[in-house]
Coordinates of C-alpha atoms and ligand atoms in Angstrom, one line a residue:
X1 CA 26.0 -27.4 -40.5
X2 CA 28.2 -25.1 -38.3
X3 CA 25.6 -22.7 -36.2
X4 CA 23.8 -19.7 -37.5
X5 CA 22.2 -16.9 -36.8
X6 CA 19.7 -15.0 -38.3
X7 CA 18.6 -11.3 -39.3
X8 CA 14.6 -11.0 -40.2
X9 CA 14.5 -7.0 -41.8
X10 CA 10.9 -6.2 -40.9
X11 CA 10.8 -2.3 -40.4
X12 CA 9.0 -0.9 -43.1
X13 CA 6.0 0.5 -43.8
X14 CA 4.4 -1.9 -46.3
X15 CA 3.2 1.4 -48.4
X16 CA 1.8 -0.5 -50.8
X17 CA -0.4 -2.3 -48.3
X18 CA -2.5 1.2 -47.6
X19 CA -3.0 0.1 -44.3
X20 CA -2.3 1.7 -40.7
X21 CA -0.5 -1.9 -40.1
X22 CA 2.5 -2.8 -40.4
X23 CA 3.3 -5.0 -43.3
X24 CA 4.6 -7.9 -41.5
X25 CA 2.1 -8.2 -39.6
X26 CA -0.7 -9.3 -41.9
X27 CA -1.8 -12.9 -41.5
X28 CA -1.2 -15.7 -43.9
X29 CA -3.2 -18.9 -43.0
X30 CA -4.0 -16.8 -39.6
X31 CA -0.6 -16.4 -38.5
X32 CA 1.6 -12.4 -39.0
X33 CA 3.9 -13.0 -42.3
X34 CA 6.7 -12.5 -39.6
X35 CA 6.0 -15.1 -37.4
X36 CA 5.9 -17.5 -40.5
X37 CA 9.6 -16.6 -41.1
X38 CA 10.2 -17.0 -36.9
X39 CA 8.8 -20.7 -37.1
X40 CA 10.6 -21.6 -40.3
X41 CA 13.9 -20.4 -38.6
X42 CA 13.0 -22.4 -35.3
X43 CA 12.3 -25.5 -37.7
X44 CA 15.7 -24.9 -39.0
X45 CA 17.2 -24.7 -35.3
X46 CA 18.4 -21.3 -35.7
X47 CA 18.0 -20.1 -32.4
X48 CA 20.3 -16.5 -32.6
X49 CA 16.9 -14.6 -33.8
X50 CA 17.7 -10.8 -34.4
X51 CA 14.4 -9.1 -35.9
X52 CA 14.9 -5.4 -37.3
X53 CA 11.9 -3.1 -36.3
X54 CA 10.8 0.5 -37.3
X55 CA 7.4 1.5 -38.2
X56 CA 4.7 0.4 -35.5
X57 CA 7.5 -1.3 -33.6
X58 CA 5.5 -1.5 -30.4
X59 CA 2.8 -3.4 -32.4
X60 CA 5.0 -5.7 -34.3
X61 CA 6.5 -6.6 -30.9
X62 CA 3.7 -7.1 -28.8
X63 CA 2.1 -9.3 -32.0
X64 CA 5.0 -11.3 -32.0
X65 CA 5.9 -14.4 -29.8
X66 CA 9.2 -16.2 -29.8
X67 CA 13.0 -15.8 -28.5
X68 CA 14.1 -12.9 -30.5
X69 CA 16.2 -10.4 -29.7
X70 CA 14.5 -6.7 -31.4
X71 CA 16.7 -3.8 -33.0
X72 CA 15.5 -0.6 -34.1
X73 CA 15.6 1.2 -37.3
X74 CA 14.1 4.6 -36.3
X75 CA 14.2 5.7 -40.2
X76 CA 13.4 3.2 -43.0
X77 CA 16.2 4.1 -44.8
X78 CA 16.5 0.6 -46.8
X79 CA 17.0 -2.8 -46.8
X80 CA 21.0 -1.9 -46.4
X81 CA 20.7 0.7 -43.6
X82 CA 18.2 -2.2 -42.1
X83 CA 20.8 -4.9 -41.8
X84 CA 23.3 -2.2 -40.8
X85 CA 21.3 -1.1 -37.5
X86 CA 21.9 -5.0 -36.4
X87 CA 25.4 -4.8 -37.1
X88 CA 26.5 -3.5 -33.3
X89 CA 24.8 -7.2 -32.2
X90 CA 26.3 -9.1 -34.5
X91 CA 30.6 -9.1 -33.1
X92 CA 31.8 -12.6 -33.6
X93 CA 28.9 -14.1 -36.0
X94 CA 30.5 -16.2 -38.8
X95 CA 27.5 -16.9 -41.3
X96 CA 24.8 -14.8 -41.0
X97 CA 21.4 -15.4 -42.6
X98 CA 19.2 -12.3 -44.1
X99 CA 15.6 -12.9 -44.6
X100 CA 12.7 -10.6 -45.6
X101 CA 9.3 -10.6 -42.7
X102 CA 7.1 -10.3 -45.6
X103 CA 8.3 -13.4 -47.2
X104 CA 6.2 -16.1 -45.3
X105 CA 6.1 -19.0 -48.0
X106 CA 9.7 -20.1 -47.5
X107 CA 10.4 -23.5 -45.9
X108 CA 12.8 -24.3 -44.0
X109 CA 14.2 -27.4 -46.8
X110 CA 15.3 -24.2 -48.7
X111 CA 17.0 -22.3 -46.6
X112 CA 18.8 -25.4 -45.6
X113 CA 19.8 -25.7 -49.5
X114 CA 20.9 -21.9 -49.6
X115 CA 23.0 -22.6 -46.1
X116 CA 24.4 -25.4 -47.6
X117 CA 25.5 -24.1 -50.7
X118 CA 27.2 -20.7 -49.3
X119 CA 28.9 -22.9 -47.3
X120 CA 30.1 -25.9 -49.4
X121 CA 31.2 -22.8 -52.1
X122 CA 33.0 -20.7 -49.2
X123 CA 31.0 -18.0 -50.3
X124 CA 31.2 -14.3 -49.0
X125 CA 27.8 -14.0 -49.9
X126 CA 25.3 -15.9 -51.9
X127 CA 21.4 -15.3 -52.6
X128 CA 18.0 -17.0 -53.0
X129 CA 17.0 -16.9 -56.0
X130 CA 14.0 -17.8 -58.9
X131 CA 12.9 -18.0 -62.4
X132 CA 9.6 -16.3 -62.1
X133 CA 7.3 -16.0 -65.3
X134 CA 6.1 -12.6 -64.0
X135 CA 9.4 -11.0 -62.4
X136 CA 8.2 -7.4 -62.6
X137 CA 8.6 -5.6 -58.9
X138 CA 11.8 -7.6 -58.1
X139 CA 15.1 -7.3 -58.1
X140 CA 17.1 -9.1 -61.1
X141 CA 19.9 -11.1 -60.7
X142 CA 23.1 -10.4 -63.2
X143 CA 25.3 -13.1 -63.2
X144 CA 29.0 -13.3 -64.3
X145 CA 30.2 -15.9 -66.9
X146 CA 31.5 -18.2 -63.7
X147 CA 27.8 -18.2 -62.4
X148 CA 28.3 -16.0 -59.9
X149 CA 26.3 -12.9 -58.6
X150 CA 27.8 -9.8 -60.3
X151 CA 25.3 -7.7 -59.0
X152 CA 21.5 -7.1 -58.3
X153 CA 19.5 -4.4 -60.0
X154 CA 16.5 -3.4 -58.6
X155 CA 13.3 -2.8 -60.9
X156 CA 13.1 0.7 -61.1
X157 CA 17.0 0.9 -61.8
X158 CA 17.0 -1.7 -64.4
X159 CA 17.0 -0.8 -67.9
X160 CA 15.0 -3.2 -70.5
X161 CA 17.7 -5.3 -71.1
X162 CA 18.0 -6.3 -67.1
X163 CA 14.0 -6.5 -66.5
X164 CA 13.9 -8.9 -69.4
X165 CA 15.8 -10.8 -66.5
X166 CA 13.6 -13.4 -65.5
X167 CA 16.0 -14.8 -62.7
X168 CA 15.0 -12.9 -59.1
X169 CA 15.9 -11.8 -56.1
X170 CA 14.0 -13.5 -53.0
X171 CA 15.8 -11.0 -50.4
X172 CA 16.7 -14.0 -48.5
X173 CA 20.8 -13.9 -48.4
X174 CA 23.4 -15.9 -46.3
X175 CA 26.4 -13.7 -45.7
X176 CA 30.1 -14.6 -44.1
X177 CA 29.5 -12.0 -42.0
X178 CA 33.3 -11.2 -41.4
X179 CA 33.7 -10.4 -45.2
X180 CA 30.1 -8.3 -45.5
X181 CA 30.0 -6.5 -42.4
X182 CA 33.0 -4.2 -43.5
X183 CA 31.5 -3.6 -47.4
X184 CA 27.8 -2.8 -45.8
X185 CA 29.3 0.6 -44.4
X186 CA 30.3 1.4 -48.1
X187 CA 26.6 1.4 -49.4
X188 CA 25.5 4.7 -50.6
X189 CA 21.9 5.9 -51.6
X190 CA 23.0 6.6 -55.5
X191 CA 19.9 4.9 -56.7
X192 CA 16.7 5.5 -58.1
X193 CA 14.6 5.4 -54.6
X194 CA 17.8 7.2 -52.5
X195 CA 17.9 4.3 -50.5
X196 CA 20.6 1.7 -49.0
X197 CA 20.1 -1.3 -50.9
X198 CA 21.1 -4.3 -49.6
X199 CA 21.1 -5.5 -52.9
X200 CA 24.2 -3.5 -53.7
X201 CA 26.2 -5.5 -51.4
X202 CA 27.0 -8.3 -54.8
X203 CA 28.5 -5.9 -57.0
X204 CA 31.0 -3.8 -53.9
X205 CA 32.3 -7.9 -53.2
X206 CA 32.8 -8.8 -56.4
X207 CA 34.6 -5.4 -56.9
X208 CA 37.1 -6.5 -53.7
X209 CA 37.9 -10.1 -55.6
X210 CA 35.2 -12.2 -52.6
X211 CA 33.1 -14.8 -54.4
X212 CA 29.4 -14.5 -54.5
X213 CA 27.0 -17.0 -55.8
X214 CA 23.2 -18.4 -55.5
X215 CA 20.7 -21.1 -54.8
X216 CA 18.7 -21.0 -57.5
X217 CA 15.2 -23.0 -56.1
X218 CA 12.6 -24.5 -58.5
X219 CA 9.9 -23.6 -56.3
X220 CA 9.1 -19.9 -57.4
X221 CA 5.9 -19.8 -55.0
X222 CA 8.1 -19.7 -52.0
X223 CA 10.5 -16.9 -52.8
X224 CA 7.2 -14.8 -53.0
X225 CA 7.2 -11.6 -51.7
X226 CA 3.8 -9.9 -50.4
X227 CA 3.7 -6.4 -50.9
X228 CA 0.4 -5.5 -51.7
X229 CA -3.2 -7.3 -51.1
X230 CA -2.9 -8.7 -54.1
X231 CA 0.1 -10.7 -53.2
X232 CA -1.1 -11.4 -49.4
X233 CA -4.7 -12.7 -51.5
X234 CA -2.1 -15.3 -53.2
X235 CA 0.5 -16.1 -50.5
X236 CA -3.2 -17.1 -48.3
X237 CA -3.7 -19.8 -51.4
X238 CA -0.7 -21.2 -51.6
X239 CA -0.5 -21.4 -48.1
X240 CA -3.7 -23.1 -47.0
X241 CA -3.0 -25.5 -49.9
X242 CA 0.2 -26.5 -48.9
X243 CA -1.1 -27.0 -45.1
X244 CA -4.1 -29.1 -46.6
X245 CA -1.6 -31.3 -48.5
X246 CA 0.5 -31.9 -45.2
X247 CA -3.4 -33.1 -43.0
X248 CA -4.1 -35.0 -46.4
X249 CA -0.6 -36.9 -46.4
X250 CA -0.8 -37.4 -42.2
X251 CA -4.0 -39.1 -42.7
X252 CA -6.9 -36.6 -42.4
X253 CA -9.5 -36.8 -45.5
X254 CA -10.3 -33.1 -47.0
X255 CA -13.5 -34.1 -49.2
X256 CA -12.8 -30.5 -51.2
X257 CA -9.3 -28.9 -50.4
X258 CA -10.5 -25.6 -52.2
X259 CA -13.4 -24.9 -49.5
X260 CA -11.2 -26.2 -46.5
X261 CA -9.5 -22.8 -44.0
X262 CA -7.1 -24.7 -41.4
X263 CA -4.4 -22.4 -40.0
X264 CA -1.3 -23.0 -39.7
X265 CA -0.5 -23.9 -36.3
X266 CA -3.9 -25.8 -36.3
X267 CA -3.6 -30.2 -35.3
X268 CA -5.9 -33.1 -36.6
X269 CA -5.9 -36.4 -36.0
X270 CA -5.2 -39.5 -38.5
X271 CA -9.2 -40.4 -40.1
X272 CA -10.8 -37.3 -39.1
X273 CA -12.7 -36.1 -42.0
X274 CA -14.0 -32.8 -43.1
X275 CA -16.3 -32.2 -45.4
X276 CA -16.9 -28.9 -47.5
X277 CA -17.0 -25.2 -46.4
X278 CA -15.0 -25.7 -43.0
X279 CA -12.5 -23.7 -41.3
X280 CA -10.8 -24.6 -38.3
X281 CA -8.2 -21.6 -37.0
X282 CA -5.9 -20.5 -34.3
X283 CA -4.4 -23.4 -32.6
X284 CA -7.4 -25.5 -32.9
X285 CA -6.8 -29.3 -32.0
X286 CA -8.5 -32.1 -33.4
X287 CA -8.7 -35.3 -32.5
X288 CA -8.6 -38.7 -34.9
X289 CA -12.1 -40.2 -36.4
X290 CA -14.0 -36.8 -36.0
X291 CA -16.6 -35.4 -39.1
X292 CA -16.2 -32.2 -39.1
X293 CA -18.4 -29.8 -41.8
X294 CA -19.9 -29.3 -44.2
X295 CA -20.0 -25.9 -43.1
X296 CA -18.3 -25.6 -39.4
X297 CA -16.5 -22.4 -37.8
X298 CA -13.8 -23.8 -34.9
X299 CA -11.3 -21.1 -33.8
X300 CA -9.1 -21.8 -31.0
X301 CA -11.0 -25.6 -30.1
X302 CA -10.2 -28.9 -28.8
X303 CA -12.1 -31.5 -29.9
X304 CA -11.3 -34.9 -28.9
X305 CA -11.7 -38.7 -30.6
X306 CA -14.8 -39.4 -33.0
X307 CA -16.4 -35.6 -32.6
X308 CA -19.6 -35.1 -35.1
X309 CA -19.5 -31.2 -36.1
X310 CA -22.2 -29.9 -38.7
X311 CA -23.5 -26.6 -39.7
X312 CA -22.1 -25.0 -36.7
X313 CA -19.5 -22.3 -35.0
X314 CA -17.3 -23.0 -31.7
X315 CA -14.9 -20.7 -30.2
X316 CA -12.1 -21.1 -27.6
X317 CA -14.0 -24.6 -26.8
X318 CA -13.2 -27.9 -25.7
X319 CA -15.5 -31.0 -27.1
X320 CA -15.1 -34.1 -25.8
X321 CA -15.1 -37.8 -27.4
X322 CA -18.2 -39.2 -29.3
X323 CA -20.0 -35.6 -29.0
X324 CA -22.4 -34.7 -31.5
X325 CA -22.2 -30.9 -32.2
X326 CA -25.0 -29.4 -34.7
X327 CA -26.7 -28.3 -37.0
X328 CA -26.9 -25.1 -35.9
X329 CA -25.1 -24.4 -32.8
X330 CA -23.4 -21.9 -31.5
X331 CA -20.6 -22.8 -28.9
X332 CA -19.1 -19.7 -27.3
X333 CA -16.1 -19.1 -25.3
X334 CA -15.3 -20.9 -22.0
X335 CA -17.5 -23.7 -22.6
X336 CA -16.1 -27.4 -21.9
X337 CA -18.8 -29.9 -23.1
X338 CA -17.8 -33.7 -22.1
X339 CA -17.9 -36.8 -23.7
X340 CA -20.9 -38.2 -25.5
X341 CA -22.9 -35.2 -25.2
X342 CA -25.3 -34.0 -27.9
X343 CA -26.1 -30.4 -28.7
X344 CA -28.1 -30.3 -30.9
X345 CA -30.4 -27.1 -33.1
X346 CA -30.5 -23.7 -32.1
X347 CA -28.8 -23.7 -29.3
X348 CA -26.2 -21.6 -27.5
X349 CA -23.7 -22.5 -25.2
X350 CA -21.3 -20.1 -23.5
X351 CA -18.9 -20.0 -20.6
X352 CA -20.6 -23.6 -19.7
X353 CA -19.0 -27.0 -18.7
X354 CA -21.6 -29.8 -19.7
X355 CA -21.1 -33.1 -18.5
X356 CA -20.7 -36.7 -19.9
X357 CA -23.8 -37.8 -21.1
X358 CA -26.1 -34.9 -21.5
X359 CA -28.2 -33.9 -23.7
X360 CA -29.0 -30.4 -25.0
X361 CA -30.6 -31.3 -28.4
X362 CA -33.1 -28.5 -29.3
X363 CA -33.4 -24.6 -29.0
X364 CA -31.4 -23.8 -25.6
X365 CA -29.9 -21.2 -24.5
X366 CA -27.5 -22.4 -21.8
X367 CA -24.7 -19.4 -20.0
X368 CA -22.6 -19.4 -16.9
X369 CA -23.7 -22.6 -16.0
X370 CA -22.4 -26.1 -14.9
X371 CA -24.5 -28.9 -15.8
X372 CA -23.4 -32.8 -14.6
X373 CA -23.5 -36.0 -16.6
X374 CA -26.6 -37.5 -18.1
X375 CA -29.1 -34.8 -17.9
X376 CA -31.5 -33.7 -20.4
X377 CA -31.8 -30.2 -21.1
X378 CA -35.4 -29.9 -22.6
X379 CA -36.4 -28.0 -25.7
X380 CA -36.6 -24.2 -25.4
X381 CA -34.5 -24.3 -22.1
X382 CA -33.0 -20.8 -21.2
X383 CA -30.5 -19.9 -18.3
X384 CA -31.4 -16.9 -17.4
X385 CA -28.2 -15.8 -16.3
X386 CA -28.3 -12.0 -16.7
X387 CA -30.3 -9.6 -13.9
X388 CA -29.7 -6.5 -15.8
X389 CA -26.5 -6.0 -13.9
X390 CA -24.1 -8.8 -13.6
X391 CA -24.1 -12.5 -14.9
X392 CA -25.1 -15.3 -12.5
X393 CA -24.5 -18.9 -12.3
X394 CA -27.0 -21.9 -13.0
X395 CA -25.6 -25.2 -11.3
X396 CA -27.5 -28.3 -12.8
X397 CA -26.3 -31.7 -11.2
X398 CA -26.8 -35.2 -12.8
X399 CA -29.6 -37.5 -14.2
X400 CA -31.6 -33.8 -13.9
X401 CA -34.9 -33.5 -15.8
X402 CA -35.3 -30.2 -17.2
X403 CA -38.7 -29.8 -19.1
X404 CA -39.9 -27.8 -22.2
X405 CA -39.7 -24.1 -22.1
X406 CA -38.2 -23.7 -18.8
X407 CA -36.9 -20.6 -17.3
X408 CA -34.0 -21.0 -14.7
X409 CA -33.7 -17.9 -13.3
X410 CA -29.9 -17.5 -12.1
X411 CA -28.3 -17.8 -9.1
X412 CA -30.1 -21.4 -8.7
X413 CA -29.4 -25.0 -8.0
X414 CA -30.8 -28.0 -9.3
X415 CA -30.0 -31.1 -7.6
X416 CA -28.6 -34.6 -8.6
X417 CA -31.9 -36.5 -10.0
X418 CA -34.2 -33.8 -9.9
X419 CA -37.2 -33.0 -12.6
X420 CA -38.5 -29.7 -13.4
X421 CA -42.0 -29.7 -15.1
X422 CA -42.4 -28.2 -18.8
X423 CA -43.1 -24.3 -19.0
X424 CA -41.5 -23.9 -15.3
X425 CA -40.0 -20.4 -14.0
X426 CA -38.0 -21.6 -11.7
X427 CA -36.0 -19.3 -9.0
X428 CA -35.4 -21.3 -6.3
X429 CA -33.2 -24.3 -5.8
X430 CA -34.7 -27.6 -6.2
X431 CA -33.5 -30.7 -4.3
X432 CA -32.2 -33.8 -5.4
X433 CA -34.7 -36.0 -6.7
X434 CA -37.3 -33.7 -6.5
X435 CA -40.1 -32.3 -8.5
X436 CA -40.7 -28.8 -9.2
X437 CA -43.7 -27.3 -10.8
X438 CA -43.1 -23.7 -11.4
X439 CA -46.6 -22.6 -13.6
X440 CA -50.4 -21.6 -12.9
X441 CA -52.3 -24.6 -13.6
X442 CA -54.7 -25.1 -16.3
X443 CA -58.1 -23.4 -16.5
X444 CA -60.5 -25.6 -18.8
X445 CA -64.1 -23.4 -18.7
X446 CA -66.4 -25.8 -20.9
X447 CA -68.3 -24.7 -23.8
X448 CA -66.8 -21.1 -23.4
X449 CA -66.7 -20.6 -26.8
X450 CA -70.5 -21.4 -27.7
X451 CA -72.4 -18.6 -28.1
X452 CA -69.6 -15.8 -28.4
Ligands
UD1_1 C1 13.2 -6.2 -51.9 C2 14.6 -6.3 -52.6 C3 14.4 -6.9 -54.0 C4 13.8 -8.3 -53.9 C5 12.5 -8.2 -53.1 C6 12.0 -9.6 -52.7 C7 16.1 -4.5 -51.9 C8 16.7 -3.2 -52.2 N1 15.2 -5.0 -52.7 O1 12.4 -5.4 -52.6 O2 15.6 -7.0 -54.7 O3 13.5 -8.8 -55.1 O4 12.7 -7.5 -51.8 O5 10.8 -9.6 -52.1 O6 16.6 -5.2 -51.0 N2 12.8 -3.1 -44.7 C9 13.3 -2.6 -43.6 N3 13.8 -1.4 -43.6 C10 13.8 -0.6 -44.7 C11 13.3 -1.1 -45.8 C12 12.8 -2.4 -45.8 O7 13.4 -3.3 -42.5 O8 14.3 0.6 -44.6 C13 12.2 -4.5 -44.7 C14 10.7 -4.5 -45.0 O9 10.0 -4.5 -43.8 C15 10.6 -5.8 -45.7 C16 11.9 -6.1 -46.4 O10 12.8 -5.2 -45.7 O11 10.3 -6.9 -44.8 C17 11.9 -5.8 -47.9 O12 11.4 -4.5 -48.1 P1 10.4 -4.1 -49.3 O13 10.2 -2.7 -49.2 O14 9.3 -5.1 -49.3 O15 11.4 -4.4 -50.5 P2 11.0 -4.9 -52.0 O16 10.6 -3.6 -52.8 O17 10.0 -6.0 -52.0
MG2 MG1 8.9 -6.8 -50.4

């Protein structure tokens, strides 16, 4: 396949969205549409990225991550006057491929089958197309008695004859850009919506004698193009149940794929399973033989080998091997919890690092602190980390013995080995190996009660 480069048209509004973002930028499986087209085209080794921006350009830009190169379209004139403003980049560019940024379910295996049939056909120009059963909103593909592309008529130019078309336009095109690049300065606005369509592109080649054609794919889900909620609400389904198909086939067990959220850029290990009601987002990573769910929240985690998860919610996290996690806890940013640690009810970890070993199992709250390996973190145990003005650190070493419904009032220190009664206010440091007793001792005043 000789090299490529690729224009992604991503300036419009998205008007039908309603929404003071732009279109492209809506997540699908937790990830912009655009960026889904970005990824597919790095998958594809198309590195020549030229992305076409106009409305909320400095949003789309700064939401965006990978090496592309950004032109502007100050007014959203149309999909023709899109590719158009690119043209000035494009000197010396033999096939150029056109793609849509609110197209996100296209894979890379088609686009290869569109490049390789423009090619093998010498092709000016040849389109991505589908049979939909519902092709209302899309433009209809008119083909000439050799097969090839005649024209395209948009929806609200065709007349009933055309929409009974059922044979669509994806907007994804590959172009020889020598041959297009003079006829896309001929498009006028003599349609319906007084825009440049790219569209119109088939019909001025054919007029000039070039050849035209399409790749006609089976898979009508991934020529989908999201225009409204609606549309996002179905490109999210298909999505997440093509990404839980890929875990299922690498290995990972999905008890109920239809309750399962894993984003797209998100990693699991071979035998992990998860059980119902369970999403795991952002770049999460998760490690083999781990239960995760039912019902667990992990966005932005690593978790490594044989991690138990239940009834519970982590956030930019890291879980070590053989932890036991749940029900009911609430991990928070900035923790790192070590290996074979159990945390356990009710209890709240943030900004923490807890060592191998250690055992927070009941009703904690534990913040800003460090705690070592093998200590045991007693029921009702709160870090009192806040003074009213700034946080403060708790340091904890290890083999410590913190007791029942102890207060450690930060800054403070507990040393390697140390034990801290039950019900202690503690606010100084306490040694290693050490005993502290931080409460008024018991008052016992005999048959007090007799007589009242
Ligand atoms: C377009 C196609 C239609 C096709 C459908 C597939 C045209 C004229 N119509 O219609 O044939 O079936 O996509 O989904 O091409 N954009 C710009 N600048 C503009 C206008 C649009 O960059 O001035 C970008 C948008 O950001 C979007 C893409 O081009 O990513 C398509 O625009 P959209 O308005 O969604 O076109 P459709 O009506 O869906
Ligand atoms: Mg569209």
């Amino acid at each position: 396949m000789k090299s490529l480069t690729a224009v992604i048209l991503a300036a419009g509004k998205g008007t039908r969205m309603k929404s003071d973002i732009p279109k492209v930028l809506f997540p699908v499986a937790g990830k912009p549409m655009l960026q889904h087209v970005i990824d597919t085209l790095g998958k594809l080794g198309v590195s020549d990225i030229f992305v076409v921006v106009g409305y909320g350009a400095e949003q789309v830009r700064a939401a965006i991550t990978g090496p592309v190169t950004w032109v502007e379209q100050r007014r959203q004139l149309g999909t023709g006057h899109a590719l158009a403003q690119a043209a000035p980049e494009l000197d010396g560019v033999g096939d150029l491929l056109v793609l849509f940024g609110d197209t996100p379910l296209l894979t890379a295996e088609t686009l290869q089958g569109l490049i390789r049939e423009h090619q093998g056909r010498g092709n000016a120009a040849t389109v991505l197309t589908a049979r939909v059963p519902e092709p209302s909103g899309y433009g209809r593909i008119i083909r000439g008695s050799d097969g090839c592309v005649r024209a395209i008529v948009e929806e609200k130019d065709a007349n009933p004859e055309q929409k009974a078309i059922t044979e669509i336009n994806s907007g994804t095109m590959c172009f020889a850009w020598p041959k297009v690049k003079p006829v896309l300065a001929r498009l006028n606005t003599d349609n319906v919506q007084g825009e440049y369509y790219l569209t119109d592109i088939f019909a001025l080649l054919v007029a000039e004698g070039e050849r035209t054609g399409a790749y006609l794919t089976g898979d009508c889900d991934e020529v989908a193009g999201v225009n409204d909620r609606i549309q996002l609400a179905w490109a999210e389904k298909v999505m997440r149940s093509r990404i839980n198909r890929v875990h299922m086939r690498q290995g990972v067990t999905i008890v109920d794929p239809s309750t399962v959220w894993i984003d797209a850029d998100v990693e699991i290990g071979r035998d992990t399973v998860i059980m119902p009601n369970t999403h795991i987002l952002g770049a999460s990573k998760i490690g083999g033989r781990c239960r995760i769910g039912p019902n667990a929240f992990l966005d932005s985690c690593v978790l490594g080998e044989g991690v138990a998860f239940r009834y519970a919610v982590a956030e930019q996290a890291a879980i070590g091997d053989n932890s036991v996690v749940g029900p009911f806890a609430y991990i928070r940013p900035g923790s790192n919890i070590g290996s074979a640690v159990r945390v356990g009810d009710f209890v709240e970890i943030k900004n923490s690092e807890i060592g191998d070993g250690t055992k927070v199992p009941h009703l904690a709250y534990v913040g800003d602190a460090k705690i070592g390996s093998n200590s045991n973190i007693g029921c009702g145990v709160i870090t009192a980390n806040y003074d009213g003005k700034k946080k403060n650190p708790t340091y904890i070493g290890n083999n410590v013995f913190v007791g029942c419904n102890t207060n450690l009032v930060a800054p403070v220190k507990i040393e390697d080995g140390a034990y801290i009664a039950a019900g202690s206010t503690i606010t100084e440091d306490v040694p290693a190996q050490a005993l502290a007793i931080a409460r008024s001792r018991q008052t016992v005043k005999p048959d007090w009660r007799k007589g009242k």
